[in-house]
mmCIF file of C-alpha atoms in Angstrom:
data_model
loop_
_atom_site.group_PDB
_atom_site.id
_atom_site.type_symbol
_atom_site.label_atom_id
_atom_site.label_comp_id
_atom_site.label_asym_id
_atom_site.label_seq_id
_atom_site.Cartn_x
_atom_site.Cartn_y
_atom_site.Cartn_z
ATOM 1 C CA UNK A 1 115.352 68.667 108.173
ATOM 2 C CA UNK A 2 112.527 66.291 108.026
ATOM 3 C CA UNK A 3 110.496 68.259 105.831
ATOM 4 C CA UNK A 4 108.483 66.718 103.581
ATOM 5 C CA UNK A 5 107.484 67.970 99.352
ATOM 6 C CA UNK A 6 105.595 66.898 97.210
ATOM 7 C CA UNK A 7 106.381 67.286 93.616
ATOM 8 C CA UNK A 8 103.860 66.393 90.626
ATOM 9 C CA UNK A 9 105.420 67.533 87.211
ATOM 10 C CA UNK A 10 104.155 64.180 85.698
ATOM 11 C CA UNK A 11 103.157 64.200 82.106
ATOM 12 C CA UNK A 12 103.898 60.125 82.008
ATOM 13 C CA UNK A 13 100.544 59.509 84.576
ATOM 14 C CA UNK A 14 99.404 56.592 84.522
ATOM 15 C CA UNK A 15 102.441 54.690 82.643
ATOM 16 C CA UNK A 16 104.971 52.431 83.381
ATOM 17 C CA UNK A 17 107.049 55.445 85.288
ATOM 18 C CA UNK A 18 107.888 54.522 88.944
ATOM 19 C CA UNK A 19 106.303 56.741 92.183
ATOM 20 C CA UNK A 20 109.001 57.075 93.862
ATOM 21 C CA UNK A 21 110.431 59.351 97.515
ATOM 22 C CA UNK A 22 114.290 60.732 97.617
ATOM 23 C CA UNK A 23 115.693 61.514 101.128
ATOM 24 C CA UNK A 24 118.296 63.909 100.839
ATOM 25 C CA UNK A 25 121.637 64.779 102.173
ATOM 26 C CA UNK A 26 120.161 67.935 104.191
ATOM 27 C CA UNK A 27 117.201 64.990 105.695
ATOM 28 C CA UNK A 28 114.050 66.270 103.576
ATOM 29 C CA UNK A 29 111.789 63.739 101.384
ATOM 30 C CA UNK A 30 111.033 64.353 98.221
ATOM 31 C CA UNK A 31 107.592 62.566 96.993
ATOM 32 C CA UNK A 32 107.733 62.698 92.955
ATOM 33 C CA UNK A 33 107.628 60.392 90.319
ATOM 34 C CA UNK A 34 110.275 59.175 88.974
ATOM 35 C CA UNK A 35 110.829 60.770 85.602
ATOM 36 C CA UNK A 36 113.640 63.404 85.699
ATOM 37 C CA UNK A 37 112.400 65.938 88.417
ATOM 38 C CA UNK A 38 115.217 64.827 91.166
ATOM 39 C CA UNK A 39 117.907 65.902 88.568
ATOM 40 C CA UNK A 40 118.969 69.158 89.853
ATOM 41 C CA UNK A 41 118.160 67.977 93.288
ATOM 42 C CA UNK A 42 120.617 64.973 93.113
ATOM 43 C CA UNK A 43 122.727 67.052 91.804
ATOM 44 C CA UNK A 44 122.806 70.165 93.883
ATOM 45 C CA UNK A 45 122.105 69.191 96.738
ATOM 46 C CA UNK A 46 122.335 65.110 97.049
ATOM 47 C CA UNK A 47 120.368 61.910 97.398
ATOM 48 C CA UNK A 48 120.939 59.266 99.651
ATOM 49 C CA UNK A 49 118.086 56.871 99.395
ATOM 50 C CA UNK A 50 114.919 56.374 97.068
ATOM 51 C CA UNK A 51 112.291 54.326 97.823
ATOM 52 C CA UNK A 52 109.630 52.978 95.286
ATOM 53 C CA UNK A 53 105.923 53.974 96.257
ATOM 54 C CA UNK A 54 104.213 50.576 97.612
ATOM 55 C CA UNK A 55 100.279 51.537 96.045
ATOM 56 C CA UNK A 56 98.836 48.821 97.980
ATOM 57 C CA UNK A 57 99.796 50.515 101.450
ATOM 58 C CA UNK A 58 100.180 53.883 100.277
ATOM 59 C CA UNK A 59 97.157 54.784 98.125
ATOM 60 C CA UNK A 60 94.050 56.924 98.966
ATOM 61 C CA UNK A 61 91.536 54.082 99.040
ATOM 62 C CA UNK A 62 88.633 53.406 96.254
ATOM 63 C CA UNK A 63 91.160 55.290 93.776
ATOM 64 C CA UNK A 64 92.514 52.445 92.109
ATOM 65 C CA UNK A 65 90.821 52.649 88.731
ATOM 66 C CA UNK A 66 91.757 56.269 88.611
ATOM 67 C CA UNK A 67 94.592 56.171 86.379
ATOM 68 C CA UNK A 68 95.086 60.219 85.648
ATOM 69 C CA UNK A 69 95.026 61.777 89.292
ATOM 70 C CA UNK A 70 98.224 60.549 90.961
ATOM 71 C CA UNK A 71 98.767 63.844 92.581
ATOM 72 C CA UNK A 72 96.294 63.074 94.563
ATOM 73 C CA UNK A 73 95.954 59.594 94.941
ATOM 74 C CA UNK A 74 99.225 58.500 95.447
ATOM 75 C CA UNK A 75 101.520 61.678 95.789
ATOM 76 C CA UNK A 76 99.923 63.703 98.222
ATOM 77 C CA UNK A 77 98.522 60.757 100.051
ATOM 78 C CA UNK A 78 101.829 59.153 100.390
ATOM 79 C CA UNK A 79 103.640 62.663 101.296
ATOM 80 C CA UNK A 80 100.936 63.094 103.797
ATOM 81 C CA UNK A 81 101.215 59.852 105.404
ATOM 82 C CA UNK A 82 104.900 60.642 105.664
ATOM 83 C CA UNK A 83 104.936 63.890 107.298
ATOM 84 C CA UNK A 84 102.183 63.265 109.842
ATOM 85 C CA UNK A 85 104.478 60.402 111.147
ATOM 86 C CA UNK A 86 101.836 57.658 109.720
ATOM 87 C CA UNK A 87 104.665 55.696 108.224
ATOM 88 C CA UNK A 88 108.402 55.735 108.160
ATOM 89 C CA UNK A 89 110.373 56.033 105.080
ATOM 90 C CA UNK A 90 111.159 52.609 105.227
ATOM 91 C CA UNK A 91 107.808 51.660 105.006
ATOM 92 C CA UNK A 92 107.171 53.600 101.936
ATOM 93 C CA UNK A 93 108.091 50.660 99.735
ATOM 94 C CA UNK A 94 111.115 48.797 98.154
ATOM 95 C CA UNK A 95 114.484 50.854 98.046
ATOM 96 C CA UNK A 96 115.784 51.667 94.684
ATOM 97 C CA UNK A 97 119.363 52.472 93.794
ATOM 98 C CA UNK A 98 120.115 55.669 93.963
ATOM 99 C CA UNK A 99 122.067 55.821 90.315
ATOM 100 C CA UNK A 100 119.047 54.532 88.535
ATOM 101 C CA UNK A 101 116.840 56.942 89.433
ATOM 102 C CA UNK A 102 116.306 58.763 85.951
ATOM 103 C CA UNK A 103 117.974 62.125 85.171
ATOM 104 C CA UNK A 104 117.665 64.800 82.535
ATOM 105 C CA UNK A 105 121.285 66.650 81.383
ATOM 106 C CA UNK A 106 122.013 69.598 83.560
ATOM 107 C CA UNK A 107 124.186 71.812 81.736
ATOM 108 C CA UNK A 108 127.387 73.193 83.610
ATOM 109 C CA UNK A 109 128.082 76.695 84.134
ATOM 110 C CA UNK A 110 131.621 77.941 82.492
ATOM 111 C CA UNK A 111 133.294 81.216 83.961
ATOM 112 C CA UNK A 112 136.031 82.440 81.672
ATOM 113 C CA UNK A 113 137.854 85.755 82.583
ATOM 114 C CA UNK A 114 134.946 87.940 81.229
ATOM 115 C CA UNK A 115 132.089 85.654 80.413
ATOM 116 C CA UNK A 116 130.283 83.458 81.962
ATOM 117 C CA UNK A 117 127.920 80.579 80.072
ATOM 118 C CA UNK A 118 124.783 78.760 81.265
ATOM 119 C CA UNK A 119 121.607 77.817 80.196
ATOM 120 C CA UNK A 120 117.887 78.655 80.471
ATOM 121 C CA UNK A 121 116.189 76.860 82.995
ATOM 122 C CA UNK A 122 112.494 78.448 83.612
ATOM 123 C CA UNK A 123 110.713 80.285 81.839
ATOM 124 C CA UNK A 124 108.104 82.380 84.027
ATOM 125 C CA UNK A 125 105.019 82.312 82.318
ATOM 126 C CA UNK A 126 103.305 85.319 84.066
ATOM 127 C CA UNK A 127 105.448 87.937 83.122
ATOM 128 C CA UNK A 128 108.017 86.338 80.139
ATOM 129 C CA UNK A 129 111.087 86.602 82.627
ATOM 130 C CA UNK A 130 114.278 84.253 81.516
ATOM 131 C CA UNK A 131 116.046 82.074 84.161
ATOM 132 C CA UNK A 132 118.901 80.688 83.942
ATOM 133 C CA UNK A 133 121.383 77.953 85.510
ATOM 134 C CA UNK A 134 123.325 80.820 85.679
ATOM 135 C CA UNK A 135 123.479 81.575 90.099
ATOM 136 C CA UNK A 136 124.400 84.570 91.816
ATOM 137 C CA UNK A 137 127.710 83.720 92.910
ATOM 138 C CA UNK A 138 129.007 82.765 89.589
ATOM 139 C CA UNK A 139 127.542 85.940 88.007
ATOM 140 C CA UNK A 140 129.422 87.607 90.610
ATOM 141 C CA UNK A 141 133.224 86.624 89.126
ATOM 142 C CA UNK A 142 132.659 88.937 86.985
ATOM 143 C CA UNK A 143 132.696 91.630 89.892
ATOM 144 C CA UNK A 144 129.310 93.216 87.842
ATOM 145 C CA UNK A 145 128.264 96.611 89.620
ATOM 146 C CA UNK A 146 124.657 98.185 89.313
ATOM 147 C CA UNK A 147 124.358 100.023 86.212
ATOM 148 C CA UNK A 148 127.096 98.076 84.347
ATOM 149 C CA UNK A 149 126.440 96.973 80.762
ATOM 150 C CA UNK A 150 127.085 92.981 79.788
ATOM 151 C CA UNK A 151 126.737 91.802 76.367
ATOM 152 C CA UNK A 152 124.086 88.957 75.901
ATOM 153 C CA UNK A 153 124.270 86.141 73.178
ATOM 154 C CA UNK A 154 121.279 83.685 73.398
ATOM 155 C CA UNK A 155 121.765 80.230 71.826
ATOM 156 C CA UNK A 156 118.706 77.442 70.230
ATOM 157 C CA UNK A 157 121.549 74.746 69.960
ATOM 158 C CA UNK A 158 123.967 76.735 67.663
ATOM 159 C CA UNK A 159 121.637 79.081 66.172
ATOM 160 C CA UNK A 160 122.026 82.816 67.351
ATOM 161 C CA UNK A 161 118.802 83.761 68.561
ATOM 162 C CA UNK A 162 119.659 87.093 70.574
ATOM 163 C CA UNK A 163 122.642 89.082 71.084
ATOM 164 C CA UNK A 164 122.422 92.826 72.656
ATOM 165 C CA UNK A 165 123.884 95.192 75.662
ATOM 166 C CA UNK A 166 121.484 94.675 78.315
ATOM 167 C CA UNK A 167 122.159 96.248 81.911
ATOM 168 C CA UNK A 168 122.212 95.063 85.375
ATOM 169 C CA UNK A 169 119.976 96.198 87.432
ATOM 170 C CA UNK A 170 118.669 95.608 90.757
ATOM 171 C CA UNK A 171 114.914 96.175 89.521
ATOM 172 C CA UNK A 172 113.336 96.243 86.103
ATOM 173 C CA UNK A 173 112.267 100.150 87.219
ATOM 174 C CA UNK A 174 116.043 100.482 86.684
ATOM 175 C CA UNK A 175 115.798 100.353 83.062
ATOM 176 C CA UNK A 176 112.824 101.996 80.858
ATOM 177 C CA UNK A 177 109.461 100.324 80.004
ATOM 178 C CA UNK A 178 110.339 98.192 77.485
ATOM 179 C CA UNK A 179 114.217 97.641 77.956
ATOM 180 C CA UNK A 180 115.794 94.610 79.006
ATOM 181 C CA UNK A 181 117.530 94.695 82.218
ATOM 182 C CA UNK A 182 119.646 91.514 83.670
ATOM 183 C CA UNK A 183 119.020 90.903 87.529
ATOM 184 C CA UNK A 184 119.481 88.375 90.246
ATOM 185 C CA UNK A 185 115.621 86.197 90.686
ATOM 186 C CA UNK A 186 114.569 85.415 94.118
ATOM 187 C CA UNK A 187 116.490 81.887 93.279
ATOM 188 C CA UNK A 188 119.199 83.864 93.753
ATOM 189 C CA UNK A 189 120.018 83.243 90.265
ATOM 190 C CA UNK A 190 120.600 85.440 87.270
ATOM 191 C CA UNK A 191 117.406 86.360 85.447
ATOM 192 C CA UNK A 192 116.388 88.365 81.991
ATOM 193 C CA UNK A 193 113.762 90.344 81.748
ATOM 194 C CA UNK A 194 111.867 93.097 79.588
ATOM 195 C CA UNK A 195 110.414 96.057 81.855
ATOM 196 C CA UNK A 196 106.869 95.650 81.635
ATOM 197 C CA UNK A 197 107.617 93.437 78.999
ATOM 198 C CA UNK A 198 107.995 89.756 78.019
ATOM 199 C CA UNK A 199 111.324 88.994 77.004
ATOM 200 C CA UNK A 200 110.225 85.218 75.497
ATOM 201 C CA UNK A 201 107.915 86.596 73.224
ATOM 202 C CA UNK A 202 109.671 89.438 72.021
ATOM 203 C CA UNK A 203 112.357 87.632 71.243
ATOM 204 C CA UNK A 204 111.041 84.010 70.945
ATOM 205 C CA UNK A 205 113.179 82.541 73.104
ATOM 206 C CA UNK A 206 112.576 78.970 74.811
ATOM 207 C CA UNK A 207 113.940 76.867 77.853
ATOM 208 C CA UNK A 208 115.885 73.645 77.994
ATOM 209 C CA UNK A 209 119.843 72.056 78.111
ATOM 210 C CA UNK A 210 119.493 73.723 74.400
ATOM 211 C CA UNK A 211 118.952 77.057 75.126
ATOM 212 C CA UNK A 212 122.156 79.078 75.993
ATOM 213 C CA UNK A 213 123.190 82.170 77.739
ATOM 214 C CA UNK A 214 126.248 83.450 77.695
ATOM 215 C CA UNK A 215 127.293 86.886 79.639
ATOM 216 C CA UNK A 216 130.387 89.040 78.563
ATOM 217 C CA UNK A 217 131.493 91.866 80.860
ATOM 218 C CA UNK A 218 132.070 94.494 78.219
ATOM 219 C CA UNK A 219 135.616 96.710 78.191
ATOM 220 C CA UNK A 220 135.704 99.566 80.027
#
């Protein structure tokens, strides 16, 4: 509680999109701008307030012909000003309403009997790892054991883009070099991988609400 993070993933710099800082339902602030990132945050865990960044209070001086380098000028400042007690949240700037603040589609996770559906979230770039929306718990109702096999379908929209047996594992040294393995990331969310492999290239598959997973517990 009372933490403070600071979140540039802004490709819109220096546009019309809003600077904005989200208090949560657990008390942190989130400093971001306002263009999407607070979607899985509103949703998963909750937002209670959002104030608009005020850029004539809370800007790093001299910056304001710098148009590209929010992070720093305005982000970070602001975030900083915020967690060293240097203003309230209130004096952050005009409060928005929460249910305007703009949000990308999360897609839900379905759990059938055997199968469970989701959709690829992240896509990590140093090793070519897949995660998914897909969390622990919900992989879990389907009571999966180390060493069991799962089929795995892979969706671009409605296109069929992988299907295979892959096994869970609780490493990717549980599988051989260059087999796919399916494990639990340290999100605590269900991950696919390629031992000492990249399972993106080799198979060419991307992120987004329309890339889908789905998992099916295979017969005994």
């Amino acid at each position: 509680e009372g933490t403070t993070f600071v979140s540039v993933v802004d490709p819109g710099v220096g546009s019309s999109r809003k600077s904005v800082v989200a208090l949560t339902k657990t008390g942190q602030y989130i400093v971001t701008p306002d263009n999407g990132t607070l979607s899985y945050i509103k949703k998963v865990v909750g937002i209670v307030a959002v104030r608009e960044i005020s850029e004539v209070e809370n800007r790093r001086s001299n910056t304001e012909l710098s148009y590209t380098f929010h992070g720093r000028d305005v982000y970070a400042y602001t975030g900083a000003k915020l967690a060293s007690g240097h203003i309230s949240f209130e004096e952050v700037g005009p409060e928005l309403p929460v249910d305007k603040i703009l949000e990308l589609p999360v897609v839900e996770t379905i759990i059938e009997d055997n199968l469970v559906r989701g959709a690829i979230d992240i896509l990590d770039v140093r090793f070519g790892s897949l995660w998914t929306s897909i969390t622990r718990d919900d992989f879990y109702a389907l009571e999966p054991n180390f060493g069991d096999r799962f089929e795995v379908t892979i969706f671009n929209n409605d296109m069929l883009v992988y299907q295979n047996q892959v096994t869970y594992g609780k490493s990717f040294a549980d599988v051989r070099i260059g087999q796919p393995i399916i494990y639990i990331n340290s999100l605590y969310r269900v991950g696919l991988a390629i031992n000492q492999g990249s399972f993106a290239k080799a198979y060419n598959v991307g992120v987004g609400s329309n890339w889908h997973i789905e998992i099916k517990r295979l017969g005994d």
